[in-house]
Amino acid sequence: MTGSPRAGLSDVILASVFFSALYMLGFEVLTPFEAELFAYIVWVASFLYGYFALLLGFDYVRVKSSPTLSFIAAVLALYEIIVIFTGVSGVLRLLAVAFSPFVGLVSLGALREWFSSIKSQREIAKVGFGYRVKSAFYQLDRTMWFFFITGFIYLVAFMLIPILIVLLYSFTPPTGGEWWANFYTVLRTPGYVNLKPLYAEPFKKITLPSGECIVVLRGVNYGPVLNSIIIAAIVTATTTILGTFVAFILARYRFPGHTLLRVLAIIPLFNTPFINAYVIKLLWGEYGPISTLLRAITGCSLRIEGLAGVAVTQILSFYPIVYLNAYTSFINVDPSMEEQAENLGAKGFKLFRSVTLPLALPGIVAGSILVFVFSLEDLGAPIVFNERELMSYRIFSGLTTVYGQVSPEIAALGIVMLVFALIAFLAIRNYVSMRSYAMISRGGRWNPRIRRLGRLGVVLVYLLVFPLVVFTALPQIGVILMSLRVLKPYIGVSGLEIGISEDPLYSFRRILSDPDIYKYVTNTVIYAGVAVVIAAFLATCIAYSVSRIKVKSITSVLDSLAVAPLAIPGLVFALGYYILFSGLGRILPVQIGARISPASPAFEAWLVFILAYSVRRLPYVVRSVFAGFQQIHENLEEAALNLGATRLKMVFGVILPLIMGYILSGSLIGFIYMVTEVSTSVTFGGIRQEQAPLTFFMKQYYTGFAGLGPEVVAAIGSILIALQLIVVIVIVYVFKQRYAFIGI
Amino acid sequence: MTRVTLKDVSKYYGSIVAVDHVSFTVEKGELFTLLGPSGCGKTTTLRIIAGFETPDTGRVYFDDDDVTFLKPYKRNTAMVFQNYALWPHMTVFDNVAYGLRVRKRELKLSENEIKKRVMWALELVKLKGLEHRYPLQLSGGQQQRVALARALVVQPRILLLDEPLSNLDAKLRIEMREELKRLQKSLGITTIYVTHDQVEAMSLSDRVAIMNKGKIIQVGTPRDLYFNPKNLFVADFLGRSSIYRGEVLVQEGNGAIVKLEDTDITVRGVTPEKTLPNKVAVVIRPEVMKIGSSEDSKDTVVKGTLEFAMFVGDKVEGRVKIGNLKLLVYLPNTQEVRIGDEVTLTIPWRNTIILPLELE
């Protein structure tokens, strides 16, 4: 190594301090207008400093290969983008300026590396054009071609085109407006982004005449765009910490009650749309168990409302996603790596921080990013807490209030939501794929490091982890109790009422006997059934093409398309289908058009449900099938081709029997997620009620209506819980696969 | 029987050159081996012949047919994979019968005929009686035989073997080596064999091609390669040898006299080069050296002390120090030697090879 001075991290930090100081100085000495201009100049300059640092010889590869630094870079870049889009100022923008030397360094470094890799490939490529084309087509025999094209066309037609139409539509300006007017409205007007909220206190203390005091936790309203992002950020951070913590305890330590805790820990995963949020609202109200506890300690009870309620609900329902990923990642960390570190003297938190966490991090953040997207698109909690100041609720009401017409402003809002979700997803996906070393997902090949907990540790687990896990499982337990009519769905004279019912199975009988409910159930089963068959077929086509075609440029496009639905909020799909089908309804002849246009009374909503379900839940099936293909050595296929089997014969004779388990388990997961799908079900269900699926019914009736009270919805919820439990058991014990979302 | 010809074949993976303008011909019925260190491109070359990869330049011919872009299932080659690639969900019988069943109509085979042929192949590899087992129930050696039977049963034009013995333990490997050779000769199939094990290559092959970094360095019979290496890479790669730098004093025909660097010793040796550069490498294999002096006056006789000796079973490996020179020698295992013993050595000139210093 040469002894020449290289720019290091300390230089970058120094630059951050320098540019921040310059930024603040501007506001001190300049007029507000000049200062604003100066601020942007400083910002750009601090970003460009990154390139300067690279020229000085800052080792970009170091950032790229360090799990911690690259993770920080991805998160900071995301922050920077959010600040640019929403136009917040003050301390938040100052922070963005402070971060930008590092972000600039990393993004420009990545860009530079990308360019140089293209250049070096050009130099090497002495391959004749004819040979290239021939090689590409050589791999695409008729079967492969069919697989590839089928997957590609389906995704383009039912995912890409609807979204592009939303994008196009969002640029339809209001009369007299500029072409970007809708985006200006959505990102810069107080109706959507409000930096000076009317009430800045997140909670309020009310003293009733009786002397009782209630703390009302509401959150601060910064307008729907910022609210959604803030909630998503809070939910993601909290679930990540909570999930990682619980997962680490369960993955590394053994103590009496360990198995029970493991079972309890996945209960919150069981998705029961609307009714679980409703139960959370009850439990966290001023008469719920939490208030009872708090009243005994502090004298005040607690009620959560609005944004805070949404955040709490989302934290409780999404944390198992991170937990499952973190648990699997910890199990998959090669024990010899930890042993080696211990051997060299690392122990306790140091060992966790320096070896275990970095190796498990990719799997953990893969879960976190899903939580981020899920939180952005979540519609259940906002509806139950009646919180309209969120992007998801705005899009939902924009879709359902004015029949036949969606305003371009709502389309723009959908695009904004999509962009946030997509950028976050892509950044993390890039990060995760770069660190695939820690993601060997074949669990059980080695014995993971397990330690017995000391006495103090056991006490801590019982005092801290157990209550925490039980607490997160409360909503589901509450749903089951409510379905058995033990937990009453209303507040009585003396608060929340609990008591044994004389007829605990009444609600279940009701489900079986009521022809209306029966119709919703069959609707859902038919839609999800058809959609899952389509999804399984597509997933096999796509996963096979992606894992076997060796022309990278082709496969990476298909691969990205196939995981994209994970990052695309369901409401954006709803918007896309709505606008697309409205448009088609106008173009096509009346007989067909009337059945396709959502505005018409003859609208065939089932078509949308099947399309939306099959596309939105495709990634779950694809990931599972893809994992199957990765388990099969390519030699097994080549041996068959070599012996004279055409690809079609080989696929049916050799491949399908070997990966059937993966296809089935992927389909099961897909089915579950289809049955509990909310966004498109609720929006389109409202348009054509007799074709609506079960989740629409749950939304309509969770508050109680015409005798079909929350108890019936809770009974449906209990059935869904049972269904999901069965699926988990089948996947884990029959197919011997892990139930986690590691590969995004 | 089929002749295989590669003309100017290359394969690139991004910026990596896996196979670099390779050309060779495998004659009918010949057992031809691609030998080289791992990552030298030998497996890629084999996969190009099988049709799992297409070359980025060049052509592949079976006899006179251009098969460069022919699909693998139309080539009628049969490959034995390093990991055997047996289908875990099929029995031994079904595994072996697969290649016949998928072409049943084409070959006009009845199920009875298939059974007869499968049993023939299983008998050939001495596996009769295990046809209803599943691959996971078999030992490594048995799995290897199933893979071989599966390849042979289709009566391929060309048999392709990708390190088929490398997953077996040492004893079994030697046994299978002999059996492979016997089978190949009796069936007379043109065979291309890939290995990094030079003993395997030497003992099995009619001809061997030595590859390094995607290029073919030298093609020849095992004996030819061993005794007449074309360059220093081949000399160093095959067997063990002591290699010394030296300066050419005289060159006459295929012989030369070289003064070894940093010593007073001059040795006489043979060279494949017409004109040697001034600075050369002298390659002396340990097993050619004799204890004691020589009748032939052209041989070099040196005296030294035994600096190091190691009993390895079939021989004693020793190092003899003569001034600044250290020679690797093999001593008979019956001879008791002690470190510090005086040793007289003969370096026979016919087995001393003089080569240019460049590796390629």
mmCIF file of N, CA, C and O in Angstrom, chain B residues 11-73:
data_model
loop_
_atom_site.group_PDB
_atom_site.id
_atom_site.type_symbol
_atom_site.label_atom_id
_atom_site.label_comp_id
_atom_site.label_asym_id
_atom_site.label_seq_id
_atom_site.Cartn_x
_atom_site.Cartn_y
_atom_site.Cartn_z
ATOM 1 N N LYS B 11 -15.064 -19.097 -24.329
ATOM 2 C CA LYS B 11 -16.248 -18.795 -23.538
ATOM 3 C C LYS B 11 -15.884 -17.714 -22.529
ATOM 4 O O LYS B 11 -14.901 -17.838 -21.800
ATOM 5 N N TYR B 12 -16.689 -16.641 -22.498
ATOM 6 C CA TYR B 12 -16.460 -15.557 -21.533
ATOM 7 C C TYR B 12 -17.608 -15.487 -20.556
ATOM 8 O O TYR B 12 -18.760 -15.635 -20.940
ATOM 9 N N TYR B 13 -17.277 -15.252 -19.289
ATOM 10 C CA TYR B 13 -18.318 -14.931 -18.309
ATOM 11 C C TYR B 13 -18.054 -13.511 -17.850
ATOM 12 O O TYR B 13 -17.186 -13.288 -17.020
ATOM 13 N N GLY B 14 -18.804 -12.549 -18.391
ATOM 14 C CA GLY B 14 -18.532 -11.156 -18.049
ATOM 15 C C GLY B 14 -17.115 -10.827 -18.463
ATOM 16 O O GLY B 14 -16.761 -10.960 -19.623
ATOM 17 N N SER B 15 -16.287 -10.453 -17.491
ATOM 18 C CA SER B 15 -14.934 -10.084 -17.851
ATOM 19 C C SER B 15 -13.959 -11.243 -17.623
ATOM 20 O O SER B 15 -12.762 -11.079 -17.762
ATOM 21 N N ILE B 16 -14.497 -12.406 -17.302
ATOM 22 C CA ILE B 16 -13.621 -13.555 -17.062
ATOM 23 C C ILE B 16 -13.552 -14.424 -18.312
ATOM 24 O O ILE B 16 -14.572 -14.728 -18.922
ATOM 25 N N VAL B 17 -12.335 -14.805 -18.687
ATOM 26 C CA VAL B 17 -12.169 -15.681 -19.842
ATOM 27 C C VAL B 17 -12.104 -17.108 -19.324
ATOM 28 O O VAL B 17 -11.129 -17.498 -18.696
ATOM 29 N N ALA B 18 -13.139 -17.873 -19.556
ATOM 30 C CA ALA B 18 -13.167 -19.237 -19.025
ATOM 31 C C ALA B 18 -12.450 -20.193 -19.973
ATOM 32 O O ALA B 18 -11.676 -21.042 -19.540
ATOM 33 N N VAL B 19 -12.721 -20.062 -21.251
ATOM 34 C CA VAL B 19 -12.065 -20.899 -22.260
ATOM 35 C C VAL B 19 -11.528 -19.959 -23.321
ATOM 36 O O VAL B 19 -12.227 -19.071 -23.797
ATOM 37 N N ASP B 20 -10.258 -20.135 -23.671
ATOM 38 C CA ASP B 20 -9.571 -19.148 -24.502
ATOM 39 C C ASP B 20 -9.077 -19.787 -25.796
ATOM 40 O O ASP B 20 -8.005 -20.384 -25.828
ATOM 41 N N HIS B 21 -9.867 -19.685 -26.841
ATOM 42 C CA HIS B 21 -9.483 -20.160 -28.169
ATOM 43 C C HIS B 21 -8.868 -21.559 -28.143
ATOM 44 O O HIS B 21 -7.694 -21.746 -28.446
ATOM 45 N N VAL B 22 -9.690 -22.519 -27.772
ATOM 46 C CA VAL B 22 -9.220 -23.891 -27.637
ATOM 47 C C VAL B 22 -9.556 -24.690 -28.894
ATOM 48 O O VAL B 22 -10.670 -24.590 -29.420
ATOM 49 N N SER B 23 -8.590 -25.440 -29.376
ATOM 50 C CA SER B 23 -8.824 -26.336 -30.518
ATOM 51 C C SER B 23 -8.193 -27.683 -30.223
ATOM 52 O O SER B 23 -7.065 -27.741 -29.731
ATOM 53 N N PHE B 24 -8.921 -28.755 -30.443
ATOM 54 C CA PHE B 24 -8.322 -30.097 -30.403
ATOM 55 C C PHE B 24 -9.259 -31.079 -31.072
ATOM 56 O O PHE B 24 -10.422 -30.766 -31.363
ATOM 57 N N THR B 25 -8.737 -32.276 -31.366
ATOM 58 C CA THR B 25 -9.559 -33.313 -31.970
ATOM 59 C C THR B 25 -9.436 -34.573 -31.139
ATOM 60 O O THR B 25 -8.338 -34.945 -30.736
ATOM 61 N N VAL B 26 -10.572 -35.188 -30.847
ATOM 62 C CA VAL B 26 -10.560 -36.466 -30.144
ATOM 63 C C VAL B 26 -10.907 -37.537 -31.163
ATOM 64 O O VAL B 26 -11.965 -37.463 -31.808
ATOM 65 N N GLU B 27 -9.996 -38.517 -31.335
ATOM 66 C CA GLU B 27 -10.206 -39.527 -32.376
ATOM 67 C C GLU B 27 -11.251 -40.541 -31.946
ATOM 68 O O GLU B 27 -11.574 -40.668 -30.770
ATOM 69 N N LYS B 28 -11.755 -41.290 -32.926
ATOM 70 C CA LYS B 28 -12.780 -42.307 -32.648
ATOM 71 C C LYS B 28 -12.286 -43.320 -31.619
ATOM 72 O O LYS B 28 -11.182 -43.838 -31.743
ATOM 73 N N GLY B 29 -13.095 -43.579 -30.620
ATOM 74 C CA GLY B 29 -12.777 -44.602 -29.633
ATOM 75 C C GLY B 29 -11.689 -44.224 -28.652
ATOM 76 O O GLY B 29 -11.299 -45.037 -27.817
ATOM 77 N N GLU B 30 -11.234 -43.020 -28.733
ATOM 78 C CA GLU B 30 -10.128 -42.602 -27.886
ATOM 79 C C GLU B 30 -10.624 -42.154 -26.510
ATOM 80 O O GLU B 30 -11.734 -41.657 -26.385
ATOM 81 N N LEU B 31 -9.800 -42.342 -25.474
ATOM 82 C CA LEU B 31 -10.095 -41.730 -24.180
ATOM 83 C C LEU B 31 -9.181 -40.524 -24.031
ATOM 84 O O LEU B 31 -7.967 -40.657 -23.907
ATOM 85 N N PHE B 32 -9.802 -39.374 -24.080
ATOM 86 C CA PHE B 32 -9.065 -38.110 -24.117
ATOM 87 C C PHE B 32 -9.336 -37.371 -22.820
ATOM 88 O O PHE B 32 -10.483 -37.260 -22.395
ATOM 89 N N THR B 33 -8.278 -36.887 -22.184
ATOM 90 C CA THR B 33 -8.472 -36.236 -20.886
ATOM 91 C C THR B 33 -8.111 -34.762 -20.944
ATOM 92 O O THR B 33 -7.102 -34.398 -21.542
ATOM 93 N N LEU B 34 -8.958 -33.932 -20.318
ATOM 94 C CA LEU B 34 -8.619 -32.525 -20.103
ATOM 95 C C LEU B 34 -8.130 -32.431 -18.661
ATOM 96 O O LEU B 34 -8.884 -32.697 -17.730
ATOM 97 N N LEU B 35 -6.871 -32.066 -18.514
ATOM 98 C CA LEU B 35 -6.252 -32.051 -17.186
ATOM 99 C C LEU B 35 -5.769 -30.643 -16.877
ATOM 100 O O LEU B 35 -5.182 -29.982 -17.734
ATOM 101 N N GLY B 36 -6.037 -30.186 -15.672
ATOM 102 C CA GLY B 36 -5.552 -28.860 -15.306
ATOM 103 C C GLY B 36 -5.983 -28.506 -13.901
ATOM 104 O O GLY B 36 -6.830 -29.179 -13.322
ATOM 105 N N PRO B 37 -5.393 -27.443 -13.359
ATOM 106 C CA PRO B 37 -5.782 -27.014 -12.012
ATOM 107 C C PRO B 37 -7.223 -26.517 -12.013
ATOM 108 O O PRO B 37 -7.793 -26.246 -13.069
ATOM 109 N N SER B 38 -7.839 -26.409 -10.836
ATOM 110 C CA SER B 38 -9.243 -26.008 -10.817
ATOM 111 C C SER B 38 -9.378 -24.576 -11.341
ATOM 112 O O SER B 38 -8.521 -23.736 -11.117
ATOM 113 N N GLY B 39 -10.449 -24.349 -12.081
ATOM 114 C CA GLY B 39 -10.680 -23.038 -12.659
ATOM 115 C C GLY B 39 -9.957 -22.821 -13.970
ATOM 116 O O GLY B 39 -9.874 -21.705 -14.469
ATOM 117 N N CYS B 40 -9.422 -23.897 -14.583
ATOM 118 C CA CYS B 40 -8.667 -23.711 -15.816
ATOM 119 C C CYS B 40 -9.551 -23.776 -17.047
ATOM 120 O O CYS B 40 -9.100 -23.589 -18.160
ATOM 121 N N GLY B 41 -10.851 -24.066 -16.866
ATOM 122 C CA GLY B 41 -11.755 -24.062 -18.010
ATOM 123 C C GLY B 41 -12.071 -25.438 -18.552
ATOM 124 O O GLY B 41 -12.771 -25.570 -19.547
ATOM 125 N N LYS B 42 -11.588 -26.487 -17.879
ATOM 126 C CA LYS B 42 -11.800 -27.824 -18.432
ATOM 127 C C LYS B 42 -13.263 -28.257 -18.358
ATOM 128 O O LYS B 42 -13.798 -28.816 -19.319
ATOM 129 N N THR B 43 -13.922 -27.959 -17.230
ATOM 130 C CA THR B 43 -15.333 -28.341 -17.124
ATOM 131 C C THR B 43 -16.196 -27.532 -18.088
ATOM 132 O O THR B 43 -17.110 -28.073 -18.708
ATOM 133 N N THR B 44 -15.882 -26.257 -18.231
ATOM 134 C CA THR B 44 -16.631 -25.440 -19.190
ATOM 135 C C THR B 44 -16.502 -26.014 -20.596
ATOM 136 O O THR B 44 -17.480 -26.093 -21.341
ATOM 137 N N THR B 45 -15.288 -26.429 -20.962
ATOM 138 C CA THR B 45 -15.080 -27.031 -22.276
ATOM 139 C C THR B 45 -15.968 -28.266 -22.440
ATOM 140 O O THR B 45 -16.619 -28.447 -23.478
ATOM 141 N N LEU B 46 -16.005 -29.090 -21.410
ATOM 142 C CA LEU B 46 -16.827 -30.303 -21.465
ATOM 143 C C LEU B 46 -18.307 -29.943 -21.612
ATOM 144 O O LEU B 46 -19.040 -30.584 -22.375
ATOM 145 N N ARG B 47 -18.734 -28.909 -20.866
ATOM 146 C CA ARG B 47 -20.146 -28.505 -20.923
ATOM 147 C C ARG B 47 -20.506 -27.928 -22.288
ATOM 148 O O ARG B 47 -21.638 -28.036 -22.739
ATOM 149 N N ILE B 48 -19.520 -27.338 -22.949
ATOM 150 C CA ILE B 48 -19.763 -26.850 -24.310
ATOM 151 C C ILE B 48 -19.961 -28.043 -25.248
ATOM 152 O O ILE B 48 -20.834 -28.037 -26.114
ATOM 153 N N ILE B 49 -19.160 -29.094 -25.040
ATOM 154 C CA ILE B 49 -19.306 -30.278 -25.886
ATOM 155 C C ILE B 49 -20.659 -30.948 -25.647
ATOM 156 O O ILE B 49 -21.325 -31.401 -26.571
ATOM 157 N N ALA B 50 -21.113 -30.939 -24.361
ATOM 158 C CA ALA B 50 -22.401 -31.550 -24.047
ATOM 159 C C ALA B 50 -23.568 -30.682 -24.517
ATOM 160 O O ALA B 50 -24.672 -31.171 -24.688
ATOM 161 N N GLY B 51 -23.311 -29.382 -24.707
ATOM 162 C CA GLY B 51 -24.368 -28.486 -25.159
ATOM 163 C C GLY B 51 -25.065 -27.742 -24.036
ATOM 164 O O GLY B 51 -26.108 -27.142 -24.251
ATOM 165 N N PHE B 52 -24.500 -27.773 -22.820
ATOM 166 C CA PHE B 52 -25.101 -27.008 -21.727
ATOM 167 C C PHE B 52 -24.707 -25.544 -21.813
ATOM 168 O O PHE B 52 -25.344 -24.691 -21.214
ATOM 169 N N GLU B 53 -23.632 -25.282 -22.516
ATOM 170 C CA GLU B 53 -23.212 -23.904 -22.729
ATOM 171 C C GLU B 53 -22.960 -23.745 -24.227
ATOM 172 O O GLU B 53 -22.625 -24.712 -24.900
ATOM 173 N N THR B 54 -23.141 -22.511 -24.702
ATOM 174 C CA THR B 54 -22.744 -22.270 -26.083
ATOM 175 C C THR B 54 -21.447 -21.492 -26.069
ATOM 176 O O THR B 54 -21.243 -20.649 -25.201
ATOM 177 N N PRO B 55 -20.558 -21.771 -27.013
ATOM 178 C CA PRO B 55 -19.301 -21.023 -27.041
ATOM 179 C C PRO B 55 -19.534 -19.597 -27.541
ATOM 180 O O PRO B 55 -20.520 -19.331 -28.224
ATOM 181 N N ASP B 56 -18.624 -18.692 -27.167
ATOM 182 C CA ASP B 56 -18.725 -17.314 -27.654
ATOM 183 C C ASP B 56 -17.942 -17.110 -28.937
ATOM 184 O O ASP B 56 -18.149 -16.133 -29.646
ATOM 185 N N THR B 57 -16.970 -18.025 -29.192
ATOM 186 C CA THR B 57 -16.352 -18.046 -30.520
ATOM 187 C C THR B 57 -16.162 -19.512 -30.869
ATOM 188 O O THR B 57 -16.223 -20.381 -29.999
ATOM 189 N N GLY B 58 -15.909 -19.783 -32.129
ATOM 190 C CA GLY B 58 -15.513 -21.126 -32.532
ATOM 191 C C GLY B 58 -16.661 -22.077 -32.793
ATOM 192 O O GLY B 58 -17.828 -21.722 -32.695
ATOM 193 N N ARG B 59 -16.275 -23.295 -33.133
ATOM 194 C CA ARG B 59 -17.248 -24.302 -33.545
ATOM 195 C C ARG B 59 -16.943 -25.645 -32.892
ATOM 196 O O ARG B 59 -15.793 -25.933 -32.579
ATOM 197 N N VAL B 60 -17.972 -26.455 -32.752
ATOM 198 C CA VAL B 60 -17.803 -27.821 -32.247
ATOM 199 C C VAL B 60 -18.343 -28.776 -33.302
ATOM 200 O O VAL B 60 -19.442 -28.554 -33.831
ATOM 201 N N TYR B 61 -17.566 -29.821 -33.639
ATOM 202 C CA TYR B 61 -18.014 -30.800 -34.631
ATOM 203 C C TYR B 61 -18.032 -32.190 -34.030
ATOM 204 O O TYR B 61 -17.123 -32.566 -33.293
ATOM 205 N N PHE B 62 -19.102 -32.959 -34.326
ATOM 206 C CA PHE B 62 -19.091 -34.401 -34.075
ATOM 207 C C PHE B 62 -18.954 -35.028 -35.452
ATOM 208 O O PHE B 62 -19.852 -34.850 -36.297
ATOM 209 N N ASP B 63 -17.881 -35.782 -35.692
ATOM 210 C CA ASP B 63 -17.516 -36.183 -37.051
ATOM 211 C C ASP B 63 -17.511 -34.931 -37.926
ATOM 212 O O ASP B 63 -16.796 -34.011 -37.609
ATOM 213 N N ASP B 64 -18.362 -34.890 -38.938
ATOM 214 C CA ASP B 64 -18.341 -33.695 -39.776
ATOM 215 C C ASP B 64 -19.533 -32.783 -39.531
ATOM 216 O O ASP B 64 -19.710 -31.787 -40.225
ATOM 217 N N ASP B 65 -20.395 -33.163 -38.531
ATOM 218 C CA ASP B 65 -21.573 -32.329 -38.265
ATOM 219 C C ASP B 65 -21.218 -31.192 -37.330
ATOM 220 O O ASP B 65 -20.599 -31.400 -36.293
ATOM 221 N N ASP B 66 -21.642 -29.982 -37.712
ATOM 222 C CA ASP B 66 -21.472 -28.821 -36.835
ATOM 223 C C ASP B 66 -22.560 -28.867 -35.761
ATOM 224 O O ASP B 66 -23.745 -28.741 -36.063
ATOM 225 N N VAL B 67 -22.183 -29.091 -34.502
ATOM 226 C CA VAL B 67 -23.182 -29.192 -33.433
ATOM 227 C C VAL B 67 -23.136 -27.992 -32.495
ATOM 228 O O VAL B 67 -23.731 -28.008 -31.429
ATOM 229 N N THR B 68 -22.449 -26.923 -32.894
ATOM 230 C CA THR B 68 -22.225 -25.794 -31.992
ATOM 231 C C THR B 68 -23.519 -25.321 -31.337
ATOM 232 O O THR B 68 -23.560 -25.042 -30.148
ATOM 233 N N PHE B 69 -24.584 -25.207 -32.126
ATOM 234 C CA PHE B 69 -25.841 -24.704 -31.558
ATOM 235 C C PHE B 69 -26.936 -25.771 -31.558
ATOM 236 O O PHE B 69 -28.119 -25.460 -31.630
ATOM 237 N N LEU B 70 -26.510 -27.016 -31.494
ATOM 238 C CA LEU B 70 -27.496 -28.096 -31.406
ATOM 239 C C LEU B 70 -27.885 -28.282 -29.937
ATOM 240 O O LEU B 70 -27.041 -28.219 -29.047
ATOM 241 N N LYS B 71 -29.187 -28.492 -29.680
ATOM 242 C CA LYS B 71 -29.653 -28.640 -28.296
ATOM 243 C C LYS B 71 -29.018 -29.864 -27.636
ATOM 244 O O LYS B 71 -28.771 -30.877 -28.314
ATOM 245 N N PRO B 72 -28.820 -29.814 -26.346
ATOM 246 C CA PRO B 72 -28.160 -30.943 -25.668
ATOM 247 C C PRO B 72 -28.901 -32.263 -25.871
ATOM 248 O O PRO B 72 -28.271 -33.308 -25.983
ATOM 249 N N TYR B 73 -30.240 -32.216 -25.931
ATOM 250 C CA TYR B 73 -30.987 -33.477 -26.030
ATOM 251 C C TYR B 73 -30.988 -34.052 -27.437
ATOM 252 O O TYR B 73 -31.578 -35.085 -27.683
#
